[in-house]
C-alpha cells in the first residue's frame, strides 16, 4: 500500500490533450515529416520527449513496456526537434544491439517522409565512417555498443580512467559532438563498472535518451549507469547516488522492506525528473492503451522421479561440502559453477556429463580438460602468455568477490564482462591469444559468421566468394578481436578456468590490491576445479543409461505438447534457453510453441525427444550463423513450417517478433525475471491474435525454488521503485 501511494506522482502521466503541443488538429492526423499515424499513448510520449528537451535535463528515460513503440516515438522526436540548419551539432547517434541495427534503419526510412531527405548510415563492420567530417554528413548514425567500445580504446594506465578529456586515440564517433544520442536497450549500461557504461557516459551530446523496458533489472544500482549517461545532477556522481539512493540497500539489496519511505521518495523524485513508463495494462481515458489478448503465466511445480531425486541429492550433498569451503574462501566463480550443476540436474541428468562434443560448438575438436588447455596454450603461445593468463584469471576472480561482498563500494574494474554481449562471466569465460576475455557463446557466434570486414552489403555479398582474402580468411578461421582488432583464431581460444589459481595462490592475491599485475602464479593451476569429474563419477556409480531417458520436465513437456495438439487451435512455445513449437502433424492445428531455456546444451536432449515422436523443430541460438538464425525464424513463421522453435534467452530477448506462437514452455529459470519477461513478450505483443499461455516448469525442493524466490524479490524491488503492481 505504501508503494502504491508513494508513487502516485510518478504514475501521473500526461493525457491525450498533451499531444496538442505537437500542433496536430486531432489524434488521427499525420505528424509533419512522418508517414505513420500514432496511437494516442505514442503521441503523448512524443510530446513528453519534446518537452523534456526544453528542460535543463535535455533528455530522459523512455521506459515503456516492450511493444509499445519506443523506437517509433524516438524517431518522431528526431523529426519534430531537428537541429537548426547551420548548427555545429547536427547528427543524432543511435546505439543499439547488433540485431537491431537494420531494424532501426528500416524504421527510419519507412516511417519518415522522403521530403525530409534524412541521411541514415549504419556504422559497422567494414563500412565505418573515418572522420568527424564524414559523420557530420549524416543526420542519423546507427552503431552497436560493441563498436562504441572500439571508438574508445582502453587506457593503458589506471590514472587515465575517468578522464573525460578528449583523447587523440579516440575514433571519429567518440570525437563527434552529437546533437542527440539515443541508447536502445539501455539496460546494457546498467553496470557502472563496465566499459560500455563508461564509454556511453563519455559521449558528447546536447540531448541524451535511454530507451529500455527494464530500467531496474537487479537492484537500484542498475539505475546509476543510465543516470550517469543522462548527466542528471547530482545523481550522476556515484558518491551522491550511493549516499542518497543505494547505500542503505547495499547489504540487503533485494529486501524491499529495506526500501524505506525516505529512500522510495528520493528515488521517486529522481525518476520523476526523467522517466516516462507505460505498461501494456496502462489505462488511458478509461481504456487500455494496447488492446492485446490476455497473457496467462502459470508456474507448474513438478516432482522428481525417484532416480532423479537420488541423483540430485547426491550432487547437492557433494556440492554443499565444497560450498562450505568456498564460502569461507569467498571464491565466487566456484559457487556459480556449483549452482549451475544443480540447475542442470533439474532439467536432465545428462546435461552434467560431456554429452556435447567440442566440434559441435564450431571450434576444433581438442582436449578441453584443464590439463589439455594448459598444454595446448603453452605449445601455441609460450610460457609468458601462460603467466599473463593466470594473472588475468586472478583479477577476474578478485573482482567478482569484491562485487558480491561489497568490500569496496567504489571498486571498479574493467574486463569483468564480455565485450560483445556485456554480460558478467559465469563459468563461460574464454581468453584469446591477445589476452582479451569473452563468453564462449559470443566467440562461437564470431567464428561462425563472416568476418566484420565482409559484413552484409548488397554490393559485396555476391563478390566476396571470388575475393582471395575472403577465402583465405574463411579457411584459416581468422577473425578480428572485438577489442583490439588483432587477429584471433579458433584454435587459440582457451577456457579461463584452466588457469584458475589454487586456493593458496588466491589467498596470496587477496592480500594485494585487486588489480595488482605483479602477482606471480606458482601452482600452474594444479588445483583447478574438478566439479565435472565429481558429478560424472556420481552418474557412473548410479549406472545411468546412455540412451535418452525422459526427465520429469521433459515428460511433462510431452504431455503439454499433446494437450495443445488435441485442442486444435493453439500454437505452442517452449522455453528452456529457448524453444518454440508449432505443429504440422495436424494441418488444422494453428497454435505454435515457443520453448525457452538458458542451458543451451538442453537443446540436444530436447531435439532427440522430439525426433523420437517425429515432431519437427527449428533451433535459434548463438552457435548458429546469423543467416541460419534468420532462416530458422522464416521457416517457423510459415503456416506449414516446423511446429517448434527452440530459442536461447540471450538470442531471443532482443529484436525478435514471434507472434506466430502463442504458447510458451519455459524449462529453465534465469537469475532475474526481467530477462524472461522480455523473451515472453516476443510472443505477447502487437499483432498477437490469440490468448498467450506461458507455462514455467520447476522442480520442487530444488535450487529452482530459490531462483524463483530471487526473481520475485527482484521484480518486487523494480515494481516498488516504478510504482507498479506485480501484474
XYZ file of C-alpha atoms in Angstrom, residues 23-491:
469
model
C 0.375 21.036 -33.355
C -1.934 18.283 -34.618
C -5.613 19.091 -35.241
C -6.688 15.648 -33.978
C -5.082 12.399 -32.833
C -5.568 10.707 -36.216
C -3.675 13.407 -38.108
C -0.260 12.646 -39.608
C 2.649 14.357 -37.912
C 4.586 16.520 -40.397
C 7.535 14.597 -41.800
C 6.160 11.182 -40.817
C 4.263 8.575 -42.838
C 2.544 6.767 -39.975
C -0.370 7.509 -37.669
C 0.440 7.281 -33.996
C -1.530 5.630 -31.235
C -2.671 8.062 -28.515
C -0.090 6.928 -25.967
C 2.652 7.355 -28.580
C 1.593 10.944 -29.279
C 1.737 11.583 -25.539
C 5.215 10.070 -25.425
C 6.498 12.235 -28.270
C 5.019 15.370 -26.671
C 6.679 14.448 -23.358
C 10.044 13.898 -25.062
C 9.834 17.205 -26.923
C 9.060 18.964 -23.639
C 11.937 17.186 -21.867
C 14.396 18.595 -24.397
C 13.254 22.090 -23.433
C 14.190 21.469 -19.790
C 17.600 21.585 -18.156
C 17.889 17.788 -18.175
C 17.633 17.753 -22.011
C 16.557 14.139 -22.289
C 15.351 11.256 -20.192
C 14.343 7.600 -19.967
C 11.504 6.275 -22.119
C 10.749 3.073 -20.202
C 7.586 1.839 -21.918
C 6.904 -1.880 -21.985
C 8.167 -3.833 -24.943
C 5.888 -3.494 -27.956
C 4.518 -0.029 -27.160
C 6.615 1.738 -29.792
C 9.660 3.251 -28.103
C 11.586 3.194 -31.392
C 8.811 4.982 -33.268
C 8.491 7.659 -30.574
C 12.246 8.288 -30.684
C 12.152 8.631 -34.483
C 9.260 11.094 -34.191
C 11.306 13.142 -31.713
C 14.193 13.297 -34.189
C 11.798 14.614 -36.848
C 9.942 17.029 -34.572
C 13.006 18.583 -32.952
C 15.589 18.820 -35.737
C 18.758 20.886 -35.357
C 18.933 24.389 -36.845
C 20.266 24.426 -40.442
C 23.689 25.842 -39.577
C 24.141 24.167 -36.211
C 27.575 22.810 -35.298
C 25.901 19.787 -33.732
C 23.521 18.312 -36.301
C 23.763 14.499 -36.162
C 21.884 12.008 -33.993
C 23.646 8.845 -32.792
C 21.639 5.672 -32.147
C 23.414 2.916 -30.184
C 21.669 -0.459 -30.292
C 22.384 -4.207 -30.146
C 23.669 -5.625 -33.431
C 20.394 -7.455 -34.078
C 18.536 -4.141 -34.201
C 20.774 -2.065 -36.495
C 18.953 -2.833 -39.732
C 15.590 -2.626 -37.976
C 16.354 0.938 -36.874
C 17.456 1.953 -40.380
C 14.394 0.385 -41.975
C 12.028 2.019 -39.487
C 13.542 5.452 -40.092
C 13.396 5.108 -43.871
C 9.866 3.712 -43.948
C 8.304 5.927 -41.280
C 9.724 9.296 -42.334
C 8.775 11.332 -45.376
C 11.161 11.257 -48.307
C 10.785 15.037 -48.495
C 12.857 15.324 -45.321
C 15.830 13.804 -47.104
C 17.195 12.226 -43.932
C 20.592 10.643 -44.494
C 20.967 7.490 -42.392
C 24.138 5.429 -42.024
C 24.923 2.169 -40.219
C 28.461 2.450 -38.823
C 29.504 -1.192 -38.632
C 31.952 -3.766 -39.955
C 33.959 -2.638 -42.985
C 31.578 0.240 -43.672
C 32.601 2.642 -40.946
C 32.962 6.404 -41.108
C 36.573 7.545 -40.920
C 36.391 11.128 -39.695
C 34.246 13.593 -37.795
C 33.567 15.443 -41.047
C 32.207 12.247 -42.601
C 29.975 11.728 -39.565
C 28.510 15.217 -39.934
C 27.313 14.381 -43.433
C 24.620 12.133 -41.933
C 21.509 13.066 -39.974
C 21.382 9.760 -38.101
C 24.243 7.320 -37.478
C 23.481 3.860 -36.063
C 26.093 1.737 -34.301
C 26.417 -1.124 -31.786
C 27.598 -0.936 -28.178
C 30.500 -3.119 -29.219
C 31.575 -0.640 -31.907
C 31.285 2.114 -29.314
C 33.993 0.386 -27.265
C 36.303 0.360 -30.271
C 35.990 4.141 -30.599
C 37.225 4.490 -27.004
C 40.468 2.465 -26.832
C 41.279 1.221 -23.354
C 43.533 3.472 -21.333
C 46.933 1.925 -20.739
C 47.271 3.365 -17.264
C 44.869 3.487 -14.361
C 45.222 7.235 -13.973
C 43.683 7.652 -17.430
C 40.389 6.121 -16.288
C 37.552 8.517 -15.757
C 39.272 11.345 -17.621
C 36.574 12.983 -19.711
C 39.119 14.925 -21.807
C 39.192 14.064 -25.472
C 41.958 11.654 -26.415
C 43.720 11.638 -29.760
C 43.332 7.876 -29.902
C 39.532 8.118 -29.891
C 37.641 7.152 -33.006
C 35.544 9.601 -35.065
C 32.245 8.809 -33.333
C 33.821 9.301 -29.920
C 35.198 12.665 -31.018
C 31.950 13.876 -32.608
C 29.817 16.421 -30.762
C 26.331 14.999 -31.246
C 23.031 16.821 -31.392
C 21.269 13.855 -29.807
C 22.185 10.374 -28.566
C 19.648 7.559 -28.254
C 20.624 4.372 -26.393
C 18.319 1.492 -27.299
C 18.091 -1.407 -24.825
C 19.816 0.961 -22.401
C 19.819 -1.614 -19.598
C 23.036 -2.796 -21.238
C 24.881 0.069 -19.490
C 23.360 -0.603 -16.054
C 26.649 -1.882 -14.587
C 28.656 1.265 -13.891
C 31.946 -0.669 -13.889
C 31.692 -1.893 -17.485
C 33.425 -0.185 -20.378
C 30.115 0.064 -22.248
C 28.640 2.132 -19.409
C 31.708 4.337 -19.061
C 32.074 4.949 -22.793
C 28.412 5.873 -23.207
C 28.777 8.447 -20.422
C 31.801 9.997 -22.160
C 29.938 10.771 -25.386
C 29.325 14.474 -26.038
C 25.735 15.477 -26.895
C 23.154 18.201 -26.358
C 20.293 15.752 -25.822
C 20.502 12.261 -24.297
C 17.890 9.490 -24.332
C 17.746 5.993 -22.874
C 15.153 3.524 -24.200
C 14.549 0.460 -22.033
C 11.622 -1.619 -20.903
C 13.592 -2.842 -17.872
C 15.226 0.150 -16.136
C 15.664 -1.918 -12.939
C 16.900 -5.455 -13.518
C 18.562 -6.482 -10.254
C 18.942 -3.628 -7.756
C 18.510 0.141 -7.506
C 22.162 0.480 -8.501
C 21.080 -0.512 -12.038
C 19.704 2.999 -12.467
C 23.078 4.655 -11.955
C 24.587 3.723 -15.325
C 21.668 5.373 -17.125
C 21.561 8.384 -14.772
C 25.295 8.936 -15.318
C 24.776 8.823 -19.089
C 21.952 11.390 -18.775
C 24.221 13.607 -16.608
C 21.350 14.126 -14.208
C 22.926 16.174 -11.436
C 23.681 15.493 -8.639
C 22.816 11.821 -9.128
C 25.319 11.317 -11.960
C 28.055 11.349 -9.316
C 28.339 7.872 -7.773
C 29.048 9.164 -4.282
C 25.863 11.258 -4.350
C 23.781 8.471 -5.912
C 25.140 5.955 -3.438
C 24.569 8.266 -0.451
C 21.031 9.291 -1.395
C 19.639 6.148 -3.029
C 21.672 2.961 -2.748
C 23.829 2.751 0.367
C 21.056 1.648 2.731
C 20.377 -1.338 0.480
C 23.935 -2.471 -0.185
C 23.927 -5.149 2.481
C 20.476 -6.427 1.529
C 19.841 -5.139 -1.997
C 16.799 -7.363 -2.606
C 14.890 -6.771 0.639
C 12.045 -4.492 -0.384
C 11.204 -3.899 3.273
C 14.544 -2.075 3.487
C 13.232 0.370 0.897
C 12.053 2.908 3.456
C 9.685 5.809 2.671
C 12.650 8.171 2.578
C 14.604 6.091 0.057
C 11.496 5.493 -2.054
C 10.675 9.198 -2.167
C 14.227 10.113 -3.154
C 14.136 7.516 -5.937
C 10.696 8.796 -6.918
C 11.870 12.411 -7.047
C 14.833 11.447 -9.204
C 12.792 9.375 -11.660
C 10.036 11.964 -11.855
C 12.585 14.294 -13.451
C 13.474 11.989 -16.279
C 11.286 8.888 -16.697
C 8.084 8.054 -18.556
C 6.799 4.497 -18.320
C 3.595 2.896 -19.561
C 2.875 -0.825 -19.313
C 0.561 -2.791 -21.571
C -2.054 -2.595 -18.825
C -1.845 1.185 -18.544
C -5.240 2.881 -18.776
C -5.715 5.986 -20.896
C -9.063 7.727 -20.633
C -10.585 4.561 -19.222
C -9.213 2.162 -21.842
C -6.044 0.055 -22.059
C -3.503 1.767 -24.304
C -2.935 -1.509 -26.135
C -5.680 -3.997 -26.925
C -3.961 -7.361 -26.549
C -5.289 -10.819 -25.788
C -4.530 -11.841 -22.199
C -1.232 -13.430 -21.193
C -1.663 -16.212 -18.639
C 1.530 -17.181 -16.792
C 1.431 -20.413 -14.795
C 4.143 -21.921 -12.623
C 3.873 -25.705 -12.722
C 5.649 -27.464 -9.856
C 6.864 -30.962 -10.621
C 8.321 -33.779 -8.571
C 11.492 -35.616 -9.471
C 11.284 -39.295 -10.219
C 12.890 -41.453 -7.553
C 16.012 -41.897 -9.672
C 16.276 -38.156 -10.452
C 15.864 -37.231 -6.774
C 18.617 -39.639 -5.841
C 20.949 -38.138 -8.439
C 20.123 -34.575 -7.412
C 20.536 -35.299 -3.677
C 23.966 -36.826 -4.188
C 25.117 -33.949 -6.377
C 23.725 -31.424 -3.890
C 25.463 -33.125 -0.965
C 28.765 -33.143 -2.844
C 28.372 -29.501 -3.842
C 27.415 -28.423 -0.314
C 30.648 -29.881 1.004
C 32.556 -27.751 -1.448
C 30.272 -24.766 -0.879
C 31.087 -24.533 2.820
C 34.779 -24.425 1.930
C 34.406 -21.813 -0.801
C 32.000 -19.637 1.172
C 34.769 -19.181 3.714
C 37.265 -18.504 0.942
C 34.865 -16.218 -0.919
C 35.554 -17.850 -4.267
C 32.558 -16.608 -6.206
C 33.241 -18.306 -9.521
C 33.262 -21.747 -7.934
C 29.940 -21.066 -6.216
C 28.389 -20.137 -9.562
C 29.653 -23.401 -11.060
C 28.055 -25.392 -8.250
C 24.706 -23.671 -8.741
C 24.952 -24.324 -12.468
C 25.409 -28.045 -11.823
C 22.269 -28.138 -9.686
C 20.281 -26.210 -12.304
C 21.414 -28.665 -14.972
C 20.362 -31.603 -12.817
C 16.856 -30.113 -12.556
C 16.446 -30.313 -16.324
C 18.142 -33.591 -17.176
C 20.960 -35.616 -15.585
C 22.748 -35.974 -18.917
C 23.404 -32.223 -19.008
C 26.106 -32.598 -16.383
C 28.081 -35.071 -18.450
C 30.048 -34.324 -21.564
C 27.185 -35.031 -23.981
C 28.152 -32.236 -26.386
C 31.440 -32.583 -28.231
C 33.660 -29.603 -28.828
C 33.246 -29.667 -32.592
C 29.503 -29.080 -32.117
C 30.445 -25.626 -30.869
C 32.049 -24.844 -34.209
C 35.564 -24.981 -32.736
C 38.223 -27.618 -33.458
C 37.985 -30.926 -31.634
C 40.671 -30.676 -28.946
C 41.266 -31.823 -25.389
C 39.405 -29.164 -23.356
C 40.265 -30.573 -19.954
C 42.209 -28.085 -17.788
C 45.412 -30.029 -18.371
C 44.769 -30.195 -22.120
C 44.002 -26.474 -22.313
C 47.215 -25.541 -20.485
C 49.347 -27.882 -22.585
C 47.876 -26.526 -25.816
C 48.325 -22.911 -24.692
C 51.963 -23.431 -23.773
C 52.699 -25.118 -27.087
C 50.993 -22.435 -29.175
C 51.678 -19.261 -27.210
C 54.536 -19.899 -24.794
C 55.240 -19.692 -21.073
C 54.963 -15.900 -20.784
C 51.462 -15.951 -22.227
C 50.583 -18.630 -19.655
C 51.764 -16.377 -16.820
C 49.658 -13.499 -18.151
C 46.609 -15.767 -18.442
C 46.935 -16.745 -14.772
C 47.127 -13.079 -13.771
C 44.007 -12.298 -15.827
C 42.029 -15.077 -14.151
C 43.115 -13.957 -10.675
C 41.993 -10.383 -11.405
C 38.622 -11.656 -12.667
C 38.033 -13.799 -9.582
C 39.082 -10.987 -7.270
C 36.711 -8.501 -8.883
C 33.759 -10.886 -8.620
C 34.481 -11.391 -4.935
C 34.571 -7.640 -4.330
C 31.383 -7.138 -6.322
C 29.495 -9.701 -4.259
C 30.781 -8.822 -0.818
C 30.723 -5.046 -1.401
C 34.100 -4.820 0.308
C 34.823 -1.749 -1.774
C 31.754 0.240 -2.673
C 33.687 2.271 -5.201
C 35.800 -0.570 -6.598
C 35.699 -0.593 -10.373
C 37.477 -2.918 -12.726
C 37.297 -3.482 -16.431
C 37.496 -6.861 -18.187
C 34.834 -8.401 -15.925
C 32.165 -8.554 -18.590
C 32.057 -9.851 -22.135
C 32.858 -7.075 -24.617
C 30.324 -8.494 -27.075
C 27.171 -9.179 -25.045
C 28.177 -7.174 -21.909
C 27.062 -9.961 -19.539
C 29.191 -10.785 -16.492
C 31.161 -14.009 -16.870
C 29.704 -17.050 -15.112
C 31.577 -20.287 -15.875
C 31.719 -19.492 -19.595
C 34.739 -17.201 -19.906
C 37.231 -17.662 -22.741
C 40.600 -15.963 -23.241
C 42.074 -15.246 -26.673
C 45.683 -15.157 -27.793
C 45.632 -11.363 -27.353
C 44.516 -11.946 -23.734
C 41.018 -10.478 -24.038
C 38.026 -12.115 -22.387
C 34.698 -13.122 -23.961
C 31.954 -15.579 -23.168
C 32.019 -18.837 -25.089
C 28.727 -18.357 -26.955
C 29.778 -14.946 -28.255
C 33.077 -16.292 -29.599
C 31.244 -19.189 -31.243
C 28.993 -16.628 -32.919
C 32.016 -14.592 -34.018
C 33.792 -17.556 -35.621
C 30.667 -18.979 -37.270
C 29.728 -15.748 -39.033
C 31.566 -13.912 -41.840
C 34.306 -11.508 -40.723
C 33.093 -7.986 -39.964
C 35.061 -6.622 -42.914
C 32.715 -8.713 -45.072
C 29.539 -7.590 -43.325
C 26.311 -7.940 -45.272
C 26.275 -5.421 -48.102
C 24.373 -5.683 -51.393
C 27.488 -4.570 -53.305
C 29.869 -7.105 -51.806
C 27.809 -10.194 -50.961
C 27.909 -11.618 -54.496
C 31.585 -10.751 -54.974
C 33.138 -11.954 -51.758
C 33.329 -15.622 -52.776
C 35.748 -14.502 -55.504
C 37.826 -12.495 -53.057
C 41.096 -14.329 -52.347
C 41.458 -12.632 -48.989
C 37.947 -13.694 -48.052
C 38.635 -17.311 -48.978
C 41.883 -17.288 -47.024
C 40.129 -15.803 -44.010
C 37.422 -18.458 -44.112
C 39.938 -21.304 -44.490
C 42.121 -20.221 -41.571
C 39.229 -19.170 -39.331
C 40.888 -15.798 -38.745
C 38.754 -13.078 -37.192
C 39.463 -9.655 -35.756
C 39.422 -9.408 -31.963
C 36.386 -7.293 -30.991
C 38.543 -5.307 -28.539
C 41.951 -4.729 -30.146
C 41.212 -5.736 -33.785
C 44.186 -8.087 -33.747
C 43.960 -11.492 -35.426
C 42.438 -14.338 -33.404
C 41.933 -17.974 -34.383
C 39.581 -20.679 -33.038
C 42.471 -22.990 -32.094
